[in-house]
Each structure stands twice: as structure tokens, then as C-alpha cells.
mmCIF file of C-alpha atoms and ligand atoms in Angstrom:
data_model
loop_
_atom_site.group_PDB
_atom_site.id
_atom_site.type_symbol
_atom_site.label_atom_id
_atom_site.label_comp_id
_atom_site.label_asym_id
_atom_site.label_seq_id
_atom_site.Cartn_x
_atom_site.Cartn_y
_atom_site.Cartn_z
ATOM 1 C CA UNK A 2 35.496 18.879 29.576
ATOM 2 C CA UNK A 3 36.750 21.387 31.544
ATOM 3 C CA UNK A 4 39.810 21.262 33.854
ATOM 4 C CA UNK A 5 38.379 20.946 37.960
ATOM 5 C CA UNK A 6 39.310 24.507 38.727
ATOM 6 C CA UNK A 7 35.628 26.106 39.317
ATOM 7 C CA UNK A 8 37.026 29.355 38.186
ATOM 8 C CA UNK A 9 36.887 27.461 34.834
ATOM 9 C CA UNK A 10 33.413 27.833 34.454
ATOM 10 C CA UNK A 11 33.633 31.380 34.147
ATOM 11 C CA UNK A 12 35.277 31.603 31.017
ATOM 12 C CA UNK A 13 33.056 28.429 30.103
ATOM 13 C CA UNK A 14 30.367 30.614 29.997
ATOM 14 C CA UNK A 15 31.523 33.429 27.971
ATOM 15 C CA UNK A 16 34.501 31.503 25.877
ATOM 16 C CA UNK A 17 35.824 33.506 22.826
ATOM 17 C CA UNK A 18 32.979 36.348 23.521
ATOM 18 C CA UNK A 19 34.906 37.884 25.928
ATOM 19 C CA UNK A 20 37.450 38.955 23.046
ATOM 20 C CA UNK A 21 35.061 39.521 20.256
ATOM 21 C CA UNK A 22 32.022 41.669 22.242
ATOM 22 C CA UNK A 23 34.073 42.652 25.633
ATOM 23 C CA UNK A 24 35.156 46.126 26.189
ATOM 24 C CA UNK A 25 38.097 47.634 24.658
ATOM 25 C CA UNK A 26 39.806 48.494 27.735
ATOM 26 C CA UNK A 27 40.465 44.812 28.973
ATOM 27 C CA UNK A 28 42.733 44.129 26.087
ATOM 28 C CA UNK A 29 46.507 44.711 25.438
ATOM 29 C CA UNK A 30 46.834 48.200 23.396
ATOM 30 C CA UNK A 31 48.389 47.839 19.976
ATOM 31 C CA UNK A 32 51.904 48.508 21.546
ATOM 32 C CA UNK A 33 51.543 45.912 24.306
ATOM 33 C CA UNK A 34 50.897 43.566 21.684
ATOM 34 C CA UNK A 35 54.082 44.162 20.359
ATOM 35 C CA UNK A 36 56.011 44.106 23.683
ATOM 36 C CA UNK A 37 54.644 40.993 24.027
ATOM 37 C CA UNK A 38 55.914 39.422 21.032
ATOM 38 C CA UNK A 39 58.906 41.955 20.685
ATOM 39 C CA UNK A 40 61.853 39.375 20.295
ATOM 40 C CA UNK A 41 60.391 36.190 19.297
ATOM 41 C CA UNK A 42 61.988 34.650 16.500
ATOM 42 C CA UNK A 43 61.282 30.865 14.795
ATOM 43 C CA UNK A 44 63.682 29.340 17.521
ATOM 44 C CA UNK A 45 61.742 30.924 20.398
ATOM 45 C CA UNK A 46 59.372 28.720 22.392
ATOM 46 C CA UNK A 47 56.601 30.392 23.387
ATOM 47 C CA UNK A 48 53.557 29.911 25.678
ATOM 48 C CA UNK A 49 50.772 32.150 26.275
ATOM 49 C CA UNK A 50 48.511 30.995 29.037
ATOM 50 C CA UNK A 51 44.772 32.528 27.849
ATOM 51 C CA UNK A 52 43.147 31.649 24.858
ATOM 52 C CA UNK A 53 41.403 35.010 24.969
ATOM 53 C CA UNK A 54 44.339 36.861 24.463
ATOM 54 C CA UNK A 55 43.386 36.317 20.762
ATOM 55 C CA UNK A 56 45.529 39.079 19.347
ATOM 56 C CA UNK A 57 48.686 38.133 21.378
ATOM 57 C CA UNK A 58 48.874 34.874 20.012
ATOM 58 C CA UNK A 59 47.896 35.920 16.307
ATOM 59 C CA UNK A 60 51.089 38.378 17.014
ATOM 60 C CA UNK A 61 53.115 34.803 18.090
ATOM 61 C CA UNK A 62 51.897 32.885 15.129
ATOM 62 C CA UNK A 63 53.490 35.512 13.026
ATOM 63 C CA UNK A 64 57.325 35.336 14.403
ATOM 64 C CA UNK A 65 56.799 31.954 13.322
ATOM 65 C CA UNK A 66 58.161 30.673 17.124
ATOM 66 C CA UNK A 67 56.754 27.512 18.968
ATOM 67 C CA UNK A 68 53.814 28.799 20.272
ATOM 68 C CA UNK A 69 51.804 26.822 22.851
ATOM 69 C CA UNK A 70 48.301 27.778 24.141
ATOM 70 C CA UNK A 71 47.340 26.772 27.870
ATOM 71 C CA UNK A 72 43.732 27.321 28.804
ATOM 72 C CA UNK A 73 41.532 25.638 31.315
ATOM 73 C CA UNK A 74 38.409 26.401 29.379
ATOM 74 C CA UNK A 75 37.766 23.766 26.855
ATOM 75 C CA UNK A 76 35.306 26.242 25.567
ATOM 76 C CA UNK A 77 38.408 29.111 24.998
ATOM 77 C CA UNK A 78 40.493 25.893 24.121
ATOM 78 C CA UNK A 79 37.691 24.504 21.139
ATOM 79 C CA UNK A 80 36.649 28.437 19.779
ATOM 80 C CA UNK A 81 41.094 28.522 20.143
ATOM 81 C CA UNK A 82 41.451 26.009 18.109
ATOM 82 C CA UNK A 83 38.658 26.969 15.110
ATOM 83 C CA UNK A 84 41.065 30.138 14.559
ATOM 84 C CA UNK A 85 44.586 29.215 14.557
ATOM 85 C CA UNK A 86 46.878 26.774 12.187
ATOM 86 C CA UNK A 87 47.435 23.508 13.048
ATOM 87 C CA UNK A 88 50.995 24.258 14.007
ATOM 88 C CA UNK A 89 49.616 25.822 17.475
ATOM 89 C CA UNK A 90 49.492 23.762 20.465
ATOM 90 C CA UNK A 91 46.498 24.085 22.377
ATOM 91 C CA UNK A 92 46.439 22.526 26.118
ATOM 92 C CA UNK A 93 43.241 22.506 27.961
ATOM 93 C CA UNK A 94 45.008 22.937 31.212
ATOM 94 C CA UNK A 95 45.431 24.596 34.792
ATOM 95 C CA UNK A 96 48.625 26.677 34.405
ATOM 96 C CA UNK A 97 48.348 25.767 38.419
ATOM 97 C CA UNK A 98 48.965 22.321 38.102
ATOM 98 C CA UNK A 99 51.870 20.702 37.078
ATOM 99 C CA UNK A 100 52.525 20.763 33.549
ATOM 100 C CA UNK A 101 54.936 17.701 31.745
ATOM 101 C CA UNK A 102 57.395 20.600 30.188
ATOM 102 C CA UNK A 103 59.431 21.840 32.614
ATOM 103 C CA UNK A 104 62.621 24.056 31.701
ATOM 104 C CA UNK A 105 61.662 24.504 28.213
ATOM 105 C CA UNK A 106 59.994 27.890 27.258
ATOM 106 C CA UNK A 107 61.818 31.026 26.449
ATOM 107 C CA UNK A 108 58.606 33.016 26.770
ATOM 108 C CA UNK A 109 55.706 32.716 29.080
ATOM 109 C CA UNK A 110 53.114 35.579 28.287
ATOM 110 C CA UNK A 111 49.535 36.416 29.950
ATOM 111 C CA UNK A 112 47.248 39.553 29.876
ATOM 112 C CA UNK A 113 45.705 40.336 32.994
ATOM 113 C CA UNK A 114 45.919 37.055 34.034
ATOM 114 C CA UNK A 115 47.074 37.203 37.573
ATOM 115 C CA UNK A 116 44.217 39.539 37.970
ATOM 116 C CA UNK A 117 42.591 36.660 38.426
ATOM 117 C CA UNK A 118 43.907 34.813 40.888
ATOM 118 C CA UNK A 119 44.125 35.382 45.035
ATOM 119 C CA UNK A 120 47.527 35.378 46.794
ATOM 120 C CA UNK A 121 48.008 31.602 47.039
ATOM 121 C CA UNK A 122 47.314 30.977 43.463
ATOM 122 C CA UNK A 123 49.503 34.312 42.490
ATOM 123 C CA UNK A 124 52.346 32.743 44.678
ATOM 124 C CA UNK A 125 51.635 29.252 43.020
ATOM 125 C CA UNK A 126 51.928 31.582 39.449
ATOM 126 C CA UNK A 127 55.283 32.374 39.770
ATOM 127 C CA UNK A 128 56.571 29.048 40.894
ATOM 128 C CA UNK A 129 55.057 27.369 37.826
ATOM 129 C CA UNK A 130 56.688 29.699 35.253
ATOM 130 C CA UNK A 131 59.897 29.616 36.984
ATOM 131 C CA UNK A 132 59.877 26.033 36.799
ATOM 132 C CA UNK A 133 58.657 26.168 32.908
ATOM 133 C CA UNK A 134 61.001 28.890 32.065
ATOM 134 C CA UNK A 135 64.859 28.055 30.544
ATOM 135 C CA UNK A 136 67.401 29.823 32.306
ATOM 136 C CA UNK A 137 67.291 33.894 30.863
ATOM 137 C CA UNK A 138 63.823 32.858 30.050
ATOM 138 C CA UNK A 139 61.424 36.008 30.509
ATOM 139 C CA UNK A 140 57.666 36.495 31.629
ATOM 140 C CA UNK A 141 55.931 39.159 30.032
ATOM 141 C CA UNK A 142 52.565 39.591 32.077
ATOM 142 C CA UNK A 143 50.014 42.856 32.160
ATOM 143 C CA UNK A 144 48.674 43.347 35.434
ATOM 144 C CA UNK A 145 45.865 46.064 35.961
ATOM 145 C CA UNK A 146 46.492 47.828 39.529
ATOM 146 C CA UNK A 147 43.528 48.734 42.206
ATOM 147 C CA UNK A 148 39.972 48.306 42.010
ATOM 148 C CA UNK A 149 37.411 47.770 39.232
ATOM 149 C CA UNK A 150 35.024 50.501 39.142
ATOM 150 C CA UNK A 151 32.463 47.109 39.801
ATOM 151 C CA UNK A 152 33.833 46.877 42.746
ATOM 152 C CA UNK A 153 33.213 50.186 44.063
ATOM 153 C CA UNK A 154 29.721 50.092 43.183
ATOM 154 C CA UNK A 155 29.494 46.974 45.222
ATOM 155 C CA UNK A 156 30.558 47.807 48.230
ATOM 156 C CA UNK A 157 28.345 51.136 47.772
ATOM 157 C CA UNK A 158 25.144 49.077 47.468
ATOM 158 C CA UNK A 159 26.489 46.924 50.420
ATOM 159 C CA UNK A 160 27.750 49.465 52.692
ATOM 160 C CA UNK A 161 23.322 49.690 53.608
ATOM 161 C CA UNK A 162 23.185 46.528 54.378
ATOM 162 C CA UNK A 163 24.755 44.258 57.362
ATOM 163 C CA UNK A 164 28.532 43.358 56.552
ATOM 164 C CA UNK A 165 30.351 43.092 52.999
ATOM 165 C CA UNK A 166 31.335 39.793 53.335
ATOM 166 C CA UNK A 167 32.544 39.885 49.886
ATOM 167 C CA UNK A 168 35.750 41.688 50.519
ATOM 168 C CA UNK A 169 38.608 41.117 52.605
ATOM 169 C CA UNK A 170 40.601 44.520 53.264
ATOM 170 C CA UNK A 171 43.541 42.549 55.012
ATOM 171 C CA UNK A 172 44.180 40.995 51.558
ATOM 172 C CA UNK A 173 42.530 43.239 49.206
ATOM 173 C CA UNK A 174 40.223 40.097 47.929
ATOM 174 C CA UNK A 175 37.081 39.683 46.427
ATOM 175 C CA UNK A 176 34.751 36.683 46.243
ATOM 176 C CA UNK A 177 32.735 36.957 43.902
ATOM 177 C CA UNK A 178 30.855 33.400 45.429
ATOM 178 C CA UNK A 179 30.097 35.664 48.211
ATOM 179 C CA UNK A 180 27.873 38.397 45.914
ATOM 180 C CA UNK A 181 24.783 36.699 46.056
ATOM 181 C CA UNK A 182 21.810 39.256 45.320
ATOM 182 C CA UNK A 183 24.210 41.658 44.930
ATOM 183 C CA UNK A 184 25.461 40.416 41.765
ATOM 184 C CA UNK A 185 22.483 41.183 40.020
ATOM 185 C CA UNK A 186 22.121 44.594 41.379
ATOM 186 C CA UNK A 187 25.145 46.037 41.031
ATOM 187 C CA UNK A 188 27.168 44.143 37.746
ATOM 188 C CA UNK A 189 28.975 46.096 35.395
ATOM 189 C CA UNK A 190 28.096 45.786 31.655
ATOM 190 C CA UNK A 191 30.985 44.760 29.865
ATOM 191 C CA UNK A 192 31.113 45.483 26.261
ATOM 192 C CA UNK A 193 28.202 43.720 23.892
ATOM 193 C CA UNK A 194 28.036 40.620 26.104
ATOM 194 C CA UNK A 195 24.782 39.316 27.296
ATOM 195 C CA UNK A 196 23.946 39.446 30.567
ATOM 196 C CA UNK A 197 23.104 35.941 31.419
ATOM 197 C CA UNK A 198 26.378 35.473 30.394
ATOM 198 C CA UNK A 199 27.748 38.383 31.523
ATOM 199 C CA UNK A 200 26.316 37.185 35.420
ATOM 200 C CA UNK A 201 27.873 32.991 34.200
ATOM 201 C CA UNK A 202 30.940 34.884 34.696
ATOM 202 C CA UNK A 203 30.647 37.149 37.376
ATOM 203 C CA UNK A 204 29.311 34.671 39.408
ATOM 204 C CA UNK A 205 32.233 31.911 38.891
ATOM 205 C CA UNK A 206 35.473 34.027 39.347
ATOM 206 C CA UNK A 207 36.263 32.988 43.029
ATOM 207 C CA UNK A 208 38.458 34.495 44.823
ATOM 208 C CA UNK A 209 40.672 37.627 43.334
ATOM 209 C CA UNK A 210 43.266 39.783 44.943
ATOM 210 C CA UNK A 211 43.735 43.505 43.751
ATOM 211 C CA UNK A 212 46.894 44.315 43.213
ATOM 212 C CA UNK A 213 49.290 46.841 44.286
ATOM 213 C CA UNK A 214 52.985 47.177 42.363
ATOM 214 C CA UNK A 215 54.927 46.673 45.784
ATOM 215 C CA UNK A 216 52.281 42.750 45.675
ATOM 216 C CA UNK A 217 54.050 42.098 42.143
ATOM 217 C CA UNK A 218 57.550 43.042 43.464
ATOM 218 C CA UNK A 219 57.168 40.827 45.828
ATOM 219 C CA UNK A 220 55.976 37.952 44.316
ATOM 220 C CA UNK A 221 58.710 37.880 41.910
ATOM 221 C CA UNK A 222 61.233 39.001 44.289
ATOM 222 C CA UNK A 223 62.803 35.217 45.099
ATOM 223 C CA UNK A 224 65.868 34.371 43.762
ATOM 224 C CA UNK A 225 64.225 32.371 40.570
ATOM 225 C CA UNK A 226 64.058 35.871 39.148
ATOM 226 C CA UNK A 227 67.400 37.548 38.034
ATOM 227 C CA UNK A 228 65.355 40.816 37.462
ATOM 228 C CA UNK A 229 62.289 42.423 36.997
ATOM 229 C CA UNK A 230 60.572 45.362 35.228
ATOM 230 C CA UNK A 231 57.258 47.031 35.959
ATOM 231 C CA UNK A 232 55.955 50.265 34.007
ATOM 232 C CA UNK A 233 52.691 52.069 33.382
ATOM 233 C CA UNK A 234 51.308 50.272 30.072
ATOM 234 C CA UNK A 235 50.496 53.984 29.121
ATOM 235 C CA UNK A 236 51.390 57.092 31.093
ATOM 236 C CA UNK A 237 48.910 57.121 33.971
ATOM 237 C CA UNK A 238 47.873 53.981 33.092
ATOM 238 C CA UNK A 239 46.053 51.399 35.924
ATOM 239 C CA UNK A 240 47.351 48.777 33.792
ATOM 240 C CA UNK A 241 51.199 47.859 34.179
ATOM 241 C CA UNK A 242 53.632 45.664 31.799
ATOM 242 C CA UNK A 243 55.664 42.937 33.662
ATOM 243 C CA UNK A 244 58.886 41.663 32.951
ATOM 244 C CA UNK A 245 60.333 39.268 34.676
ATOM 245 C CA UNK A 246 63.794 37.125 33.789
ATOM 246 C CA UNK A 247 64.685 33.767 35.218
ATOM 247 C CA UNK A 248 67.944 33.265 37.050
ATOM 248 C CA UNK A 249 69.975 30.521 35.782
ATOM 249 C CA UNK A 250 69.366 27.927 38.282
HETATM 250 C C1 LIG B 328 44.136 35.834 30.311
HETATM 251 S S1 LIG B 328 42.961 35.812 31.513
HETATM 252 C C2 LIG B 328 42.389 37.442 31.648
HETATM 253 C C3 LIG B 328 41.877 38.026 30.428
HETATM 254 C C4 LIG B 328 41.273 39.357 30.499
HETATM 255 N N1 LIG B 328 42.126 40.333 29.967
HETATM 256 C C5 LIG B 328 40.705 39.765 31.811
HETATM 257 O O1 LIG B 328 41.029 40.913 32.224
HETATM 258 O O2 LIG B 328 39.914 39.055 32.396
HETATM 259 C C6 LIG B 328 41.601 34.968 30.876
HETATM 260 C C7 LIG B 328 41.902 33.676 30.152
HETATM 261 O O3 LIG B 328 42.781 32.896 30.938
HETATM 262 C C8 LIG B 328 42.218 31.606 31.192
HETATM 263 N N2 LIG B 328 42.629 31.200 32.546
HETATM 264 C C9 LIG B 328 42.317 31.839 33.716
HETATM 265 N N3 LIG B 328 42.863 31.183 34.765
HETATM 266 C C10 LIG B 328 43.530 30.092 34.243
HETATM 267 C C11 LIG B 328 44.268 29.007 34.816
HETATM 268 N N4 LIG B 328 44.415 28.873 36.145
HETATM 269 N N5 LIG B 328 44.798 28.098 33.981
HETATM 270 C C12 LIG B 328 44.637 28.187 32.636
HETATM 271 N N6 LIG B 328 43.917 29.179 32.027
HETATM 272 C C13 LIG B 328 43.375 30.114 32.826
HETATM 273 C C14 LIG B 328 40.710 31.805 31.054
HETATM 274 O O4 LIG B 328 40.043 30.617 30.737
HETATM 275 C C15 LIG B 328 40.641 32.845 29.946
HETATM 276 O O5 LIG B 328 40.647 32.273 28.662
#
């Protein structure tokens, strides 16, 4: 059963499909992979919060570190769990709520997560891995800048017709509850996936805030965070690699 975050049923409806038939270009290049994973050893504790980071946590299982899955799919948690060893931890879990193990990760890695998630949620982010983190702990987190081309199209079929509810300039948020109709006109294929599964997700993703680089400065700007990194994931790249390293507290 999944966790009661409805965004959960978006990734209920596609589960592990979204890594084996989505398109290539939401998923970590071959080099992020290893920036990801570059210095975790056996004694590392690691957690990567999204099962369908599949290759990110096949690159964990490898350094042989404590590796810990969160996931509030128990679809992405079950199809997880078919494909790793034993040794993995899987927790079918809201990285949003409270979690028992505070203070003990070295690691915390996500792809594109926060691309998910509004302001309040991003803000709620960064407390919870600061609070999960050890002191000199690092988050390594890929965040893709600006619009999808989806969203574009959109607001294109919408700008005809009276309002686009859907988006919220002053925040640079979507809600994808607020499509309606428009869903089904103007989707964006997304690899081999089905469409009725395709729309499952579509549908359930919420609320998300597009990101600029001065949003992720700022949200891990506080004083949990001793410093931070951001870079183009590839030159020219909408896609950016973020490091950030707790303070000792
Ligand atoms: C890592 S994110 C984003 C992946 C993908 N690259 C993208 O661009 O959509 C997707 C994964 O994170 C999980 N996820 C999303 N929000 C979550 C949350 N609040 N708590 C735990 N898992 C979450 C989803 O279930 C899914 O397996």
C-alpha cells in the first residue's frame, strides 16, 4: 500500500516502466552515474531516495556501502526489490515525513527528484536531509532547470481558451490536477510507455515548481549547509549536478 502522498499514485501507475521504456534524456548520463557514487566505499552509508533511479543504485550496490532505498511507491518499492540483493534496504516511504534515522547517512542521492516537488515540499527537502545527513555528510541531487517542452505546448493550447489556471507565474508552478481536458490534448509521449499510463502519471503529479539555479541556491543556502556546488551536468546542459555538504551542527 502506498504511502498517503497522492503524488504517489503517479509512479504507482507507471512503477519500474518509467526506467525500462522512458526516454533517455530523463536519466543520469553515464558520468553522472559515477558522480553519484564517486567516493562511496563499504563504510559509506548511503541512501538514494527513488527506486527508479535503477542505475544509481546498481552503481551503490557495487562500492559495496550501506545502501538504503526510500520510495513512496510500493509499486517502485516491490519491482525495487525483484532486482537487487537482499543486502539493500528498501523503505516504502515519504522522504517528507519523518524518517526513524536521523544523523546517520554519509550520502543522500536523488535524480531529478526535487523536480518534483513545489516550494513547500522543496523547502521541507532540504530540512529532511539535513537532519538525515552526519556532519560533512553530502547531497548529491540532479536538478533539470526551466520548462518541459510539455509545458510549453500546454500553455499554447490554453492560451485560446479562458485562463491557464494550471500555472502560477509568481512561483513558476504547475498543477498538473488543474489540466483537465487538456491533458489529453496536449501530453508528451515519453519513451515506449503506454499512454493510459503515460496520462496515470501525468494526471497525479500535483503541484511542481520549475526551477531556476538562484531557487536551488537558495534553498540550500541556511546554515545546515557548509557549501554547495551547482554545474551544468553537460556543457549547455538544462540539467545541473548538486552538491551540497552538511555543516557540523
Ligand atoms: C527520483 S524521482 C524523478 C525521476 C525522474 N528522473 C524524473 O525526472 O521524473 C522519481 C522517483 O522518486 C519517487 N518519489 C517521488 N517523490 C517522493 C517522495 N516524496 N518520497 C519518496 N519517494 C518519492 C517516485 O516514486 C519515483 O520512484
Amino acid at each position: 500500500m502506498s504511502t498517503s502522498n497522492p503524488k504517489a499514485r503517479a509512479w504507482d501507475a507507471l512503477g519500474l516502466k518509467y526506467y525500462f521504456l522512458g526516454r533517455r534524456s530523463g536519466k543520469p548520463t553515464r558520468a553522472t552515474i559515477r558522480w553519484f557514487t564517486a567516493d562511496l566505499v563499504p563504510s559509506s552509508r548511503c541512501l538514494v531516495v527513488g527506486g527508479t533511479s535503477l542505475a544509481v543504485i546498481r552503481a551503490a550496490i557495487r562500492t559495496g556501502c550501506r545502501l538504503e532505498v526510500v520510495d513512496f511507491s510500493a509499486r517502485v518499492c516491490d519491482e525495487v526489490r525483484a532486482r537487487v540483493p537482499d543486502t539493500v534496504t528498501i523503505v516504502n516511504h515519504d522522504i517528507l515525513q519523518p524518517l526513524a534515522t536521523d544523523g546517520s547517512f554519509t550520502h543522500v542521492v536523488c535524480d531529478a527528484l526535487i523536480n518534483r516537488f513545489d516550494d513547500d515540499e522543496a523547502g521541507r527537502f532540504g530540512r529532511q536531509v539535513a537532519r538525515l545527513l552526519r556532519p560533512d555528510g553530502v547531497l548529491r541531487a540532479t536538478v533539470k532547470l526551466g520548462h518541459y517542452p510539455m509545458d510549453l505546448r500546454l500553455m499554447e493550447i490554453a492560451a485560446g481558451r479562458a485562463g491557464v489556471a494550471f500555472w502560477d507565474e509568481d512561483t513558476r508552478t504547475i498543477d498538473y490536477g488543474m489540466l483537465g481536458d487538456l491533458l489529453e490534448l496536449g501530453y508528451a509521449r515519453h519513451g515506449g510507455i503506454r499512454r493510459e499510463d503515460l496520462i496515470g502519471w501525468y494526471r497525479n503529479r500535483g503541484r511542481e515548481k520549475r526551477y531556476q539555479e538562484s531557487d536551488l541556491r537558495q534553498l540550500f543556502a541556511s546554515k545546515e549547509w557548509s557549501w554547495l556546488d551547482v554545474h551544468p551536468e553537460v556543457a549547455g546542459s538544462d540539467r545541473v549536478r548538486l552538491e551540497a555538504r552538511r555543516a557540523s551542527r
